[in-house]
Amino acid sequence: MGTQIEDSKIVLSLADIQKSFAGVRALRGVSFELRAGEVHALIGENGAGKSTLAKVITGDLLPDSGTVEVFGNSIAENSPIVSRQLGIAAIYQQPSLFPDLTVSENIALALETGGGLRRVYWKARNQRAKALLERIGSKLDPWRLARTLSMAEQQIVEIAKALGTDARILLMDEPTAVLTEREAEHLFGLVRRLREDGVAIVYISHRLEEILASADRITVLRDGERIACRSASDVDRPELIQLMVGRSIGSVFPKRTVPIGDVALEVPGAFSVRRGEIFGLAGLVGSGRTELARTLFGLTPSGSTIEVNGRPVRIDSPAQAIREGLGYLPEDRRLHGVVLEMTIAENVSLASLATVSRHGLIDTTAEESLAARYVSDLRIKAPSVNVPVGTLSGGNQQKVALARWLVTTPRVMILDEPTQGVDVGSKAEIHELIVQLAEQGMAILLISSELPELLGMSDRIGVMRGGTLAGILNRDEATQESIMSLAFGHSTGAA
Amino acid sequence: MMHRFSRELTLAVTILLLMLALAVFAHGYFSAENMADLFLENMPVMIVALGMTLTILTGQIDISVGSIFAVSSVVAAVAARAGFSLLTSALVACCVGALCGALNGVLVAYVRVPSIVVTLATMVALRDALRWLTQGAWIGNLPDHFQWLGTSQRSFTLATLLLLVVLIAASALGLHNLRVGRAVYATGSNAAAAHRVGIDTSRVTLAVFTLTGILTGLAAMLNATRFNQVPSNSGLGLEMKVIAAVVVGGTAITGGSGSIAGTVLGVILLGSIGTALTFLGVSAYWEKAFEGAIILGALSLNVLASYRARHRKEALLAV
Ligand SMILES: Nc1ncnc2c1ncn2[C@@H]1O[C@H](COP(=O)(O)OP(=O)(O)OP(=O)(O)O)[C@@H](O)[C@H]1O
Ligand SMILES: [Mg+2]
């Protein structure tokens, strides 16, 4: 197959692309080439420049210098309109939906071309949205407002948008970061079919297994430079990691047995989490994991009573949840996790202003040194702690969101997809941090769509299905198969 | 789907209740004379509010409409006095509005100054320039055919009513059924995403400000012909009336959601409530308090309804 790709024609080529943002050199002379019918993976650490490169290709960003050639023609002035006309479609890392508009209209706006005075055909828009969603195996209601969608559902709409244009070149920036295995599998099926049709695909991801399984070639970026471009059959995981981070990292989870203490969180009739325990939550998209977390944290008041440290409480608001010693890292960091306009330092200290205040005033030096510690612990790539979080790469924003909760040291910590979009190196570091927190006696509720992460980190795993807990598996009985069968409801499993 | 119309619904219900009270307790209110007066009084607010709805939908705001209104009416009057035909004077008024609006639009969309800053500046600058040029004098000596556009008050009222209906229908249809209309929503809902799907958000912003200017010019011209003199300080506080009506009508001040229907209802409620209370015999001392209470009531009904709906849905997910 490799030779077949070698022979097919080049559909996109970038030469010597440079791009800087206010002093940060995101791309330093990157060249890149894409052939028809290939899946070309783009990998690199957080902040390596992958998303920036993708945005240069779509014309969402203009490079400072360098040339972009599509189907052999050099593009003088690229823009999202120009690139779309050339047959380029993209799934951006940060979902770019219109929250006030319906799913159907979100899809339509990405596909319709032509003058502004044309009529809108609502019925046709709706039917097309339905058909596209069905094609990717989703039963999402086209009438729903985008603001009511979960992260995974937003991602599904993004995929529908990109597929609808019948693009010849498709860019996917971490499309599976918020999807569970099942949706991801479906997506790979689509990718394979598109490749057979001759579509060229640029695939950005931190999930190396995924990449080794489906990519033809792999380009590695490090600090805005192209380090290597290899055929996927010639490399293995350790080598890729070596190329990405310039050092080797073990893939084993740093799970250690820690003494399990008293019950810290009890949801009557469902499950309890003890001090020092990591309780994993598995389930398909829409199975209610995030809703459960939001309910526990008082974001969606339910009126039901839970027990925190042996005391029955009814949590009605996040403020109360924090007082009771709960912490919650949300799945959607842009909506609830970080304030994009505020600096790293301000974000990190946001939930624990008392620790950096003196006489009721914020001590900025203390604030900055606190943030600096987490920036180095979590390997957050940023020019300084005083830059707005909105200017960081996706994975680095995620790390800031996590840092902010680590500062507060709650007694019960709910982590919803803590390593979403985080590179392999930092992932290991975050795993290590989570284990350390457990060692300090924190009870941890870990929600993750990555089964290896859940299996590697959890003491016990609860599996959700259709809004309720379908069963709980101990560490020794939990396997990919046992979790999936509970999630799908095929067998009774251990309850 | 229901929730998307709830603001319009609560407003309509409030208006209906008010009208019902009036029908029972204040017969004089629905007299043709009073209706015509109310209509003429609020007609400029309604026209400008159509443009303001678009502006706020794109996530911007225009507080200079009162000043643009004043400049346009003075210019229209001066043109008419100089012997230009009525149609030409009206066109001149619209062009002046368009120019002022376009100036706002360019500064917001291309120079990227926040709209509140830009339009605050043009509000003050236009008003002061006008004061300086006219020395505060009113424009009198208007040709006879100027008033009521040379017809009778009755035909003028009917004609503007017709025009208003056409304008409302056109903007509602345009917003809902034309690509540009959807581009307005998209721009206000998520400008970065709009750019990514190929919408020229700067152009949308410029167009919306310009259109607001044109509508303000038109409103100013129509309003000017109601009197035989044109005051140089007209339109004072117009921006507040207009913005209040749009916001009460359910358009989110952050942009992206709202409707023309809501705005129309907002104008009707805010425009009729004051006189309605007088007719109902509410003492002048209490009028403003009553007005506020009714508006607050209408709005909180809406908030309550959406809060309930949200909770009902989420309560389904008890663990
Ligand atoms: N709008 C911006 N303003 C300032 N700096 C930016 C901006 N966008 C990106 N950067 C910087 O450019 C660099 C590359 O960012 P990019 O988003 O391309 O990284 P990435 O490889 O996609 O990382 P991740 O895996 O975390 O998504 C980072 O250092 C980032 O801070
Ligand atoms: Mg990225």
PDB file of N, CA and C in Angstrom, chain A residues 55 59-60 80-81 84 92 94-102 105 109-110 112-120 122 125 143 145 148 161 267-268 270 288 291-292 295 300-301 467, chain B residues 1 3-4 174-183 185-200 203 252 254-258 307 311 313-319:
ATOM      1  N   LYS A  55      -4.582  25.526  10.419  1.00  0.00           N
ATOM      2  CA  LYS A  55      -5.284  26.787  10.142  1.00  0.00           C
ATOM      3  C   LYS A  55      -4.661  27.531   8.972  1.00  0.00           C
ATOM      4  N   GLY A  59      -6.620  28.628   5.531  1.00  0.00           N
ATOM      5  CA  GLY A  59      -6.716  30.071   5.341  1.00  0.00           C
ATOM      6  C   GLY A  59      -7.357  30.789   6.513  1.00  0.00           C
ATOM      7  N   ASP A  60      -7.582  30.058   7.596  1.00  0.00           N
ATOM      8  CA  ASP A  60      -8.111  30.708   8.794  1.00  0.00           C
ATOM      9  C   ASP A  60      -7.038  31.631   9.374  1.00  0.00           C
ATOM     10  N   PRO A  80     -10.788  31.161   4.291  1.00  0.00           N
ATOM     11  CA  PRO A  80     -11.686  30.009   4.427  1.00  0.00           C
ATOM     12  C   PRO A  80     -12.565  29.812   3.197  1.00  0.00           C
ATOM     13  N   ILE A  81     -12.943  30.896   2.527  1.00  0.00           N
ATOM     14  CA  ILE A  81     -13.782  30.745   1.337  1.00  0.00           C
ATOM     15  C   ILE A  81     -12.985  30.125   0.205  1.00  0.00           C
ATOM     16  N   ARG A  84     -12.237  26.458   0.801  1.00  0.00           N
ATOM     17  CA  ARG A  84     -13.410  25.619   0.636  1.00  0.00           C
ATOM     18  C   ARG A  84     -13.705  25.386  -0.840  1.00  0.00           C
ATOM     19  N   TYR A  92     -11.893  21.649  13.174  1.00  0.00           N
ATOM     20  CA  TYR A  92     -10.936  22.347  14.027  1.00  0.00           C
ATOM     21  C   TYR A  92     -10.903  21.717  15.407  1.00  0.00           C
ATOM     22  N   GLN A  94     -10.897  23.277  18.353  1.00  0.00           N
ATOM     23  CA  GLN A  94     -11.924  23.872  19.194  1.00  0.00           C
ATOM     24  C   GLN A  94     -13.194  23.895  18.360  1.00  0.00           C
ATOM     25  N   PRO A  95     -14.254  23.206  18.805  1.00  0.00           N
ATOM     26  CA  PRO A  95     -15.478  23.218  18.005  1.00  0.00           C
ATOM     27  C   PRO A  95     -15.854  24.650  17.661  1.00  0.00           C
ATOM     28  N   SER A  96     -16.160  24.880  16.383  1.00  0.00           N
ATOM     29  CA  SER A  96     -16.532  26.248  16.025  1.00  0.00           C
ATOM     30  C   SER A  96     -17.981  26.246  15.567  1.00  0.00           C
ATOM     31  N   LEU A  97     -18.875  26.082  16.537  1.00  0.00           N
ATOM     32  CA  LEU A  97     -20.304  26.067  16.239  1.00  0.00           C
ATOM     33  C   LEU A  97     -20.934  27.395  16.645  1.00  0.00           C
ATOM     34  N   PHE A  98     -22.126  27.625  16.130  1.00  0.00           N
ATOM     35  CA  PHE A  98     -22.905  28.791  16.520  1.00  0.00           C
ATOM     36  C   PHE A  98     -23.883  28.355  17.605  1.00  0.00           C
ATOM     37  N   PRO A  99     -23.633  28.723  18.849  1.00  0.00           N
ATOM     38  CA  PRO A  99     -24.456  28.193  19.941  1.00  0.00           C
ATOM     39  C   PRO A  99     -25.931  28.547  19.829  1.00  0.00           C
ATOM     40  N   ASP A 100     -26.256  29.683  19.192  1.00  0.00           N
ATOM     41  CA  ASP A 100     -27.649  30.129  19.137  1.00  0.00           C
ATOM     42  C   ASP A 100     -28.411  29.537  17.960  1.00  0.00           C
ATOM     43  N   LEU A 101     -27.714  28.792  17.106  1.00  0.00           N
ATOM     44  CA  LEU A 101     -28.378  28.267  15.918  1.00  0.00           C
ATOM     45  C   LEU A 101     -28.558  26.751  16.041  1.00  0.00           C
ATOM     46  N   THR A 102     -29.453  26.225  15.228  1.00  0.00           N
ATOM     47  CA  THR A 102     -29.739  24.796  15.310  1.00  0.00           C
ATOM     48  C   THR A 102     -28.622  23.976  14.673  1.00  0.00           C
ATOM     49  N   GLU A 105     -28.744  24.231  10.939  1.00  0.00           N
ATOM     50  CA  GLU A 105     -28.222  25.469  10.363  1.00  0.00           C
ATOM     51  C   GLU A 105     -26.702  25.548  10.491  1.00  0.00           C
ATOM     52  N   LEU A 109     -24.596  26.305   7.156  1.00  0.00           N
ATOM     53  CA  LEU A 109     -23.727  27.462   6.967  1.00  0.00           C
ATOM     54  C   LEU A 109     -22.344  27.054   6.480  1.00  0.00           C
ATOM     55  N   ALA A 110     -21.934  25.849   6.859  1.00  0.00           N
ATOM     56  CA  ALA A 110     -20.618  25.398   6.441  1.00  0.00           C
ATOM     57  C   ALA A 110     -20.618  24.909   5.000  1.00  0.00           C
ATOM     58  N   GLU A 112     -23.215  25.876   2.431  1.00  0.00           N
ATOM     59  CA  GLU A 112     -23.803  26.730   1.406  1.00  0.00           C
ATOM     60  C   GLU A 112     -22.802  27.744   0.898  1.00  0.00           C
ATOM     61  N   THR A 113     -22.819  27.921  -0.411  1.00  0.00           N
ATOM     62  CA  THR A 113     -21.946  28.936  -0.987  1.00  0.00           C
ATOM     63  C   THR A 113     -22.813  29.880  -1.803  1.00  0.00           C
ATOM     64  N   GLY A 114     -22.212  30.973  -2.202  1.00  0.00           N
ATOM     65  CA  GLY A 114     -22.948  31.878  -3.077  1.00  0.00           C
ATOM     66  C   GLY A 114     -23.466  33.090  -2.356  1.00  0.00           C
ATOM     67  N   GLY A 115     -24.184  33.907  -3.095  1.00  0.00           N
ATOM     68  CA  GLY A 115     -24.563  35.240  -2.651  1.00  0.00           C
ATOM     69  C   GLY A 115     -25.449  35.293  -1.435  1.00  0.00           C
ATOM     70  N   GLY A 116     -25.368  36.422  -0.740  1.00  0.00           N
ATOM     71  CA  GLY A 116     -26.124  36.611   0.476  1.00  0.00           C
ATOM     72  C   GLY A 116     -27.595  36.832   0.229  1.00  0.00           C
ATOM     73  N   LEU A 117     -27.953  37.185  -1.010  1.00  0.00           N
ATOM     74  CA  LEU A 117     -29.359  37.467  -1.269  1.00  0.00           C
ATOM     75  C   LEU A 117     -30.129  36.229  -1.710  1.00  0.00           C
ATOM     76  N   ARG A 118     -29.443  35.078  -1.649  1.00  0.00           N
ATOM     77  CA  ARG A 118     -30.150  33.843  -1.987  1.00  0.00           C
ATOM     78  C   ARG A 118     -31.079  33.457  -0.862  1.00  0.00           C
ATOM     79  N   ARG A 119     -32.089  32.711  -1.247  1.00  0.00           N
ATOM     80  CA  ARG A 119     -33.063  32.265  -0.261  1.00  0.00           C
ATOM     81  C   ARG A 119     -32.525  31.093   0.560  1.00  0.00           C
ATOM     82  N   VAL A 120     -33.041  30.962   1.746  1.00  0.00           N
ATOM     83  CA  VAL A 120     -32.686  29.827   2.597  1.00  0.00           C
ATOM     84  C   VAL A 120     -33.791  28.786   2.478  1.00  0.00           C
ATOM     85  N   TRP A 122     -35.221  25.964   4.260  1.00  0.00           N
ATOM     86  CA  TRP A 122     -35.137  25.337   5.573  1.00  0.00           C
ATOM     87  C   TRP A 122     -35.356  23.839   5.507  1.00  0.00           C
ATOM     88  N   ARG A 125     -32.342  22.118   4.045  1.00  0.00           N
ATOM     89  CA  ARG A 125     -31.264  22.165   5.029  1.00  0.00           C
ATOM     90  C   ARG A 125     -31.437  21.047   6.046  1.00  0.00           C
ATOM     91  N   TRP A 143     -32.925  19.835  14.888  1.00  0.00           N
ATOM     92  CA  TRP A 143     -33.550  21.057  15.393  1.00  0.00           C
ATOM     93  C   TRP A 143     -32.948  21.552  16.681  1.00  0.00           C
ATOM     94  N   LEU A 145     -30.655  23.258  19.424  1.00  0.00           N
ATOM     95  CA  LEU A 145     -29.729  24.384  19.419  1.00  0.00           C
ATOM     96  C   LEU A 145     -28.345  23.866  19.794  1.00  0.00           C
ATOM     97  N   THR A 148     -27.034  23.386  23.374  1.00  0.00           N
ATOM     98  CA  THR A 148     -27.489  22.315  24.257  1.00  0.00           C
ATOM     99  C   THR A 148     -26.710  21.013  24.032  1.00  0.00           C
ATOM    100  N   LYS A 161     -20.323  18.503   9.273  1.00  0.00           N
ATOM    101  CA  LYS A 161     -20.017  19.706   8.493  1.00  0.00           C
ATOM    102  C   LYS A 161     -18.901  19.438   7.499  1.00  0.00           C
ATOM    103  N   VAL A 267     -22.982   8.164  46.867  1.00  0.00           N
ATOM    104  CA  VAL A 267     -24.229   8.434  46.156  1.00  0.00           C
ATOM    105  C   VAL A 267     -25.151   7.270  46.502  1.00  0.00           C
ATOM    106  N   PRO A 268     -26.147   7.510  47.366  1.00  0.00           N
ATOM    107  CA  PRO A 268     -26.948   6.406  47.886  1.00  0.00           C
ATOM    108  C   PRO A 268     -27.543   5.564  46.777  1.00  0.00           C
ATOM    109  N   ALA A 270     -26.062   3.905  44.622  1.00  0.00           N
ATOM    110  CA  ALA A 270     -25.293   3.810  43.390  1.00  0.00           C
ATOM    111  C   ALA A 270     -23.850   3.401  43.684  1.00  0.00           C
ATOM    112  N   GLY A 288     -24.514   9.560  30.348  1.00  0.00           N
ATOM    113  CA  GLY A 288     -24.829  10.315  31.558  1.00  0.00           C
ATOM    114  C   GLY A 288     -23.660  10.521  32.499  1.00  0.00           C
ATOM    115  N   GLU A 291     -23.270  14.298  32.984  1.00  0.00           N
ATOM    116  CA  GLU A 291     -24.438  14.781  33.714  1.00  0.00           C
ATOM    117  C   GLU A 291     -24.333  14.404  35.186  1.00  0.00           C
ATOM    118  N   LEU A 292     -23.842  13.206  35.444  1.00  0.00           N
ATOM    119  CA  LEU A 292     -23.665  12.779  36.833  1.00  0.00           C
ATOM    120  C   LEU A 292     -22.689  13.717  37.540  1.00  0.00           C
ATOM    121  N   THR A 295     -24.241  17.026  38.192  1.00  0.00           N
ATOM    122  CA  THR A 295     -25.212  16.967  39.274  1.00  0.00           C
ATOM    123  C   THR A 295     -24.504  16.956  40.626  1.00  0.00           C
ATOM    124  N   THR A 300     -26.260  21.082  37.882  1.00  0.00           N
ATOM    125  CA  THR A 300     -27.643  20.800  37.518  1.00  0.00           C
ATOM    126  C   THR A 300     -28.325  20.268  38.760  1.00  0.00           C
ATOM    127  N   PRO A 301     -28.925  21.177  39.530  1.00  0.00           N
ATOM    128  CA  PRO A 301     -29.531  20.779  40.794  1.00  0.00           C
ATOM    129  C   PRO A 301     -30.572  19.684  40.573  1.00  0.00           C
ATOM    130  N   GLY A 467     -28.108   6.831  31.452  1.00  0.00           N
ATOM    131  CA  GLY A 467     -28.391   7.712  32.576  1.00  0.00           C
ATOM    132  C   GLY A 467     -28.335   7.043  33.936  1.00  0.00           C
TER     133      GLY A 467
ATOM    134  N   MET B   1     -38.951  23.451  20.473  1.00  0.00           N
ATOM    135  CA  MET B   1     -39.237  24.634  19.660  1.00  0.00           C
ATOM    136  C   MET B   1     -39.927  25.703  20.493  1.00  0.00           C
ATOM    137  N   HIS B   3     -39.592  26.861  23.403  1.00  0.00           N
ATOM    138  CA  HIS B   3     -38.830  27.845  24.176  1.00  0.00           C
ATOM    139  C   HIS B   3     -38.372  29.014  23.328  1.00  0.00           C
ATOM    140  N   ARG B   4     -38.237  28.793  22.026  1.00  0.00           N
ATOM    141  CA  ARG B   4     -37.713  29.862  21.192  1.00  0.00           C
ATOM    142  C   ARG B   4     -38.740  30.983  21.026  1.00  0.00           C
ATOM    143  N   GLY B 174     -36.291  38.784   5.636  1.00  0.00           N
ATOM    144  CA  GLY B 174     -34.876  38.834   5.272  1.00  0.00           C
ATOM    145  C   GLY B 174     -34.016  38.130   6.314  1.00  0.00           C
ATOM    146  N   LEU B 175     -34.321  38.389   7.567  1.00  0.00           N
ATOM    147  CA  LEU B 175     -33.532  37.776   8.637  1.00  0.00           C
ATOM    148  C   LEU B 175     -33.706  36.272   8.664  1.00  0.00           C
ATOM    149  N   HIS B 176     -34.920  35.839   8.365  1.00  0.00           N
ATOM    150  CA  HIS B 176     -35.197  34.417   8.490  1.00  0.00           C
ATOM    151  C   HIS B 176     -34.876  33.636   7.223  1.00  0.00           C
ATOM    152  N   ASN B 177     -35.107  34.267   6.077  1.00  0.00           N
ATOM    153  CA  ASN B 177     -35.080  33.490   4.840  1.00  0.00           C
ATOM    154  C   ASN B 177     -34.005  33.847   3.828  1.00  0.00           C
ATOM    155  N   LEU B 178     -33.177  34.836   4.160  1.00  0.00           N
ATOM    156  CA  LEU B 178     -32.088  35.139   3.240  1.00  0.00           C
ATOM    157  C   LEU B 178     -30.763  34.755   3.889  1.00  0.00           C
ATOM    158  N   ARG B 179     -29.806  34.407   3.041  1.00  0.00           N
ATOM    159  CA  ARG B 179     -28.497  34.020   3.564  1.00  0.00           C
ATOM    160  C   ARG B 179     -27.876  35.142   4.396  1.00  0.00           C
ATOM    161  N   VAL B 180     -28.020  36.396   3.917  1.00  0.00           N
ATOM    162  CA  VAL B 180     -27.448  37.510   4.690  1.00  0.00           C
ATOM    163  C   VAL B 180     -28.051  37.589   6.079  1.00  0.00           C
ATOM    164  N   GLY B 181     -29.346  37.312   6.149  1.00  0.00           N
ATOM    165  CA  GLY B 181     -30.001  37.344   7.454  1.00  0.00           C
ATOM    166  C   GLY B 181     -29.386  36.332   8.395  1.00  0.00           C
ATOM    167  N   ARG B 182     -29.145  35.143   7.874  1.00  0.00           N
ATOM    168  CA  ARG B 182     -28.538  34.102   8.705  1.00  0.00           C
ATOM    169  C   ARG B 182     -27.099  34.476   9.049  1.00  0.00           C
ATOM    170  N   ALA B 183     -26.444  35.188   8.126  1.00  0.00           N
ATOM    171  CA  ALA B 183     -25.071  35.624   8.398  1.00  0.00           C
ATOM    172  C   ALA B 183     -25.038  36.595   9.576  1.00  0.00           C
ATOM    173  N   TYR B 185     -27.074  36.476  12.212  1.00  0.00           N
ATOM    174  CA  TYR B 185     -27.135  35.628  13.409  1.00  0.00           C
ATOM    175  C   TYR B 185     -25.788  34.947  13.656  1.00  0.00           C
ATOM    176  N   ALA B 186     -25.210  34.407  12.581  1.00  0.00           N
ATOM    177  CA  ALA B 186     -23.951  33.667  12.724  1.00  0.00           C
ATOM    178  C   ALA B 186     -22.855  34.576  13.281  1.00  0.00           C
ATOM    179  N   THR B 187     -22.779  35.790  12.737  1.00  0.00           N
ATOM    180  CA  THR B 187     -21.747  36.717  13.183  1.00  0.00           C
ATOM    181  C   THR B 187     -21.886  37.014  14.672  1.00  0.00           C
ATOM    182  N   GLY B 188     -23.127  37.245  15.103  1.00  0.00           N
ATOM    183  CA  GLY B 188     -23.330  37.573  16.506  1.00  0.00           C
ATOM    184  C   GLY B 188     -23.166  36.378  17.426  1.00  0.00           C
ATOM    185  N   SER B 189     -23.407  35.189  16.888  1.00  0.00           N
ATOM    186  CA  SER B 189     -23.360  34.004  17.733  1.00  0.00           C
ATOM    187  C   SER B 189     -21.935  33.542  17.987  1.00  0.00           C
ATOM    188  N   ASN B 190     -21.096  33.601  16.957  1.00  0.00           N
ATOM    189  CA  ASN B 190     -19.706  33.174  17.098  1.00  0.00           C
ATOM    190  C   ASN B 190     -18.925  33.717  15.904  1.00  0.00           C
ATOM    191  N   ALA B 191     -18.287  34.876  16.110  1.00  0.00           N
ATOM    192  CA  ALA B 191     -17.638  35.555  14.988  1.00  0.00           C
ATOM    193  C   ALA B 191     -16.493  34.726  14.412  1.00  0.00           C
ATOM    194  N   ALA B 192     -15.740  34.039  15.286  1.00  0.00           N
ATOM    195  CA  ALA B 192     -14.611  33.250  14.792  1.00  0.00           C
ATOM    196  C   ALA B 192     -15.111  32.109  13.911  1.00  0.00           C
ATOM    197  N   ALA B 193     -16.187  31.465  14.344  1.00  0.00           N
ATOM    198  CA  ALA B 193     -16.751  30.373  13.560  1.00  0.00           C
ATOM    199  C   ALA B 193     -17.323  30.904  12.251  1.00  0.00           C
ATOM    200  N   ALA B 194     -17.912  32.097  12.302  1.00  0.00           N
ATOM    201  CA  ALA B 194     -18.460  32.694  11.087  1.00  0.00           C
ATOM    202  C   ALA B 194     -17.350  32.894  10.064  1.00  0.00           C
ATOM    203  N   HIS B 195     -16.214  33.379  10.542  1.00  0.00           N
ATOM    204  CA  HIS B 195     -15.070  33.553   9.636  1.00  0.00           C
ATOM    205  C   HIS B 195     -14.677  32.219   9.022  1.00  0.00           C
ATOM    206  N   ARG B 196     -14.716  31.164   9.815  1.00  0.00           N
ATOM    207  CA  ARG B 196     -14.291  29.860   9.324  1.00  0.00           C
ATOM    208  C   ARG B 196     -15.239  29.266   8.299  1.00  0.00           C
ATOM    209  N   VAL B 197     -16.520  29.642   8.336  1.00  0.00           N
ATOM    210  CA  VAL B 197     -17.410  29.121   7.306  1.00  0.00           C
ATOM    211  C   VAL B 197     -17.510  30.093   6.138  1.00  0.00           C
ATOM    212  N   GLY B 198     -16.622  31.075   6.124  1.00  0.00           N
ATOM    213  CA  GLY B 198     -16.541  31.931   4.953  1.00  0.00           C
ATOM    214  C   GLY B 198     -17.445  33.144   4.973  1.00  0.00           C
ATOM    215  N   ILE B 199     -17.943  33.514   6.132  1.00  0.00           N
ATOM    216  CA  ILE B 199     -18.754  34.729   6.219  1.00  0.00           C
ATOM    217  C   ILE B 199     -17.827  35.908   6.451  1.00  0.00           C
ATOM    218  N   ASP B 200     -18.002  36.961   5.683  1.00  0.00           N
ATOM    219  CA  ASP B 200     -17.183  38.149   5.854  1.00  0.00           C
ATOM    220  C   ASP B 200     -17.812  38.983   6.969  1.00  0.00           C
ATOM    221  N   ARG B 203     -17.889  42.767   6.738  1.00  0.00           N
ATOM    222  CA  ARG B 203     -18.871  43.314   5.807  1.00  0.00           C
ATOM    223  C   ARG B 203     -20.269  43.278   6.402  1.00  0.00           C
ATOM    224  N   ALA B 252     -30.930  39.046  22.564  1.00  0.00           N
ATOM    225  CA  ALA B 252     -29.845  38.964  23.551  1.00  0.00           C
ATOM    226  C   ALA B 252     -28.844  40.075  23.293  1.00  0.00           C
ATOM    227  N   THR B 254     -25.921  40.172  23.949  1.00  0.00           N
ATOM    228  CA  THR B 254     -24.639  39.623  23.526  1.00  0.00           C
ATOM    229  C   THR B 254     -24.655  39.156  22.069  1.00  0.00           C
ATOM    230  N   GLY B 255     -25.823  39.270  21.426  1.00  0.00           N
ATOM    231  CA  GLY B 255     -25.911  38.923  20.018  1.00  0.00           C
ATOM    232  C   GLY B 255     -26.290  37.479  19.773  1.00  0.00           C
ATOM    233  N   GLY B 256     -26.674  37.194  18.516  1.00  0.00           N
ATOM    234  CA  GLY B 256     -26.911  35.819  18.109  1.00  0.00           C
ATOM    235  C   GLY B 256     -28.320  35.309  18.250  1.00  0.00           C
ATOM    236  N   SER B 257     -29.111  35.891  19.156  1.00  0.00           N
ATOM    237  CA  SER B 257     -30.480  35.406  19.246  1.00  0.00           C
ATOM    238  C   SER B 257     -31.460  36.538  19.499  1.00  0.00           C
ATOM    239  N   GLY B 258     -32.620  36.401  18.883  1.00  0.00           N
ATOM    240  CA  GLY B 258     -33.640  37.442  18.960  1.00  0.00           C
ATOM    241  C   GLY B 258     -34.455  37.429  17.693  1.00  0.00           C
ATOM    242  N   TYR B 307     -36.515  28.683  32.998  1.00  0.00           N
ATOM    243  CA  TYR B 307     -35.874  28.030  34.132  1.00  0.00           C
ATOM    244  C   TYR B 307     -36.573  26.714  34.430  1.00  0.00           C
ATOM    245  N   HIS B 311     -35.114  22.865  34.118  1.00  0.00           N
ATOM    246  CA  HIS B 311     -35.012  21.969  35.253  1.00  0.00           C
ATOM    247  C   HIS B 311     -35.788  20.698  35.081  1.00  0.00           C
ATOM    248  N   LYS B 313     -36.127  19.140  32.381  1.00  0.00           N
ATOM    249  CA  LYS B 313     -35.326  18.269  31.555  1.00  0.00           C
ATOM    250  C   LYS B 313     -34.213  17.624  32.379  1.00  0.00           C
ATOM    251  N   GLU B 314     -33.564  18.448  33.198  1.00  0.00           N
ATOM    252  CA  GLU B 314     -32.402  17.936  33.903  1.00  0.00           C
ATOM    253  C   GLU B 314     -32.763  17.035  35.067  1.00  0.00           C
ATOM    254  N   ALA B 315     -33.977  17.249  35.594  1.00  0.00           N
ATOM    255  CA  ALA B 315     -34.380  16.437  36.728  1.00  0.00           C
ATOM    256  C   ALA B 315     -34.583  14.987  36.300  1.00  0.00           C
ATOM    257  N   LEU B 316     -34.776  14.781  34.998  1.00  0.00           N
ATOM    258  CA  LEU B 316     -34.955  13.426  34.484  1.00  0.00           C
ATOM    259  C   LEU B 316     -33.755  12.569  34.808  1.00  0.00           C
ATOM    260  N   LEU B 317     -32.632  13.245  34.987  1.00  0.00           N
ATOM    261  CA  LEU B 317     -31.414  12.495  35.157  1.00  0.00           C
ATOM    262  C   LEU B 317     -31.057  12.370  36.630  1.00  0.00           C
ATOM    263  N   ALA B 318     -31.972  11.869  37.411  1.00  0.00           N
ATOM    264  CA  ALA B 318     -31.640  11.640  38.817  1.00  0.00           C
ATOM    265  C   ALA B 318     -30.769  10.403  38.882  1.00  0.00           C
ATOM    266  N   VAL B 319     -29.775  10.426  39.741  1.00  0.00           N
ATOM    267  CA  VAL B 319     -28.862   9.284  39.777  1.00  0.00           C
ATOM    268  C   VAL B 319     -29.422   8.149  40.618  1.00  0.00           C
TER     269      VAL B 319
END
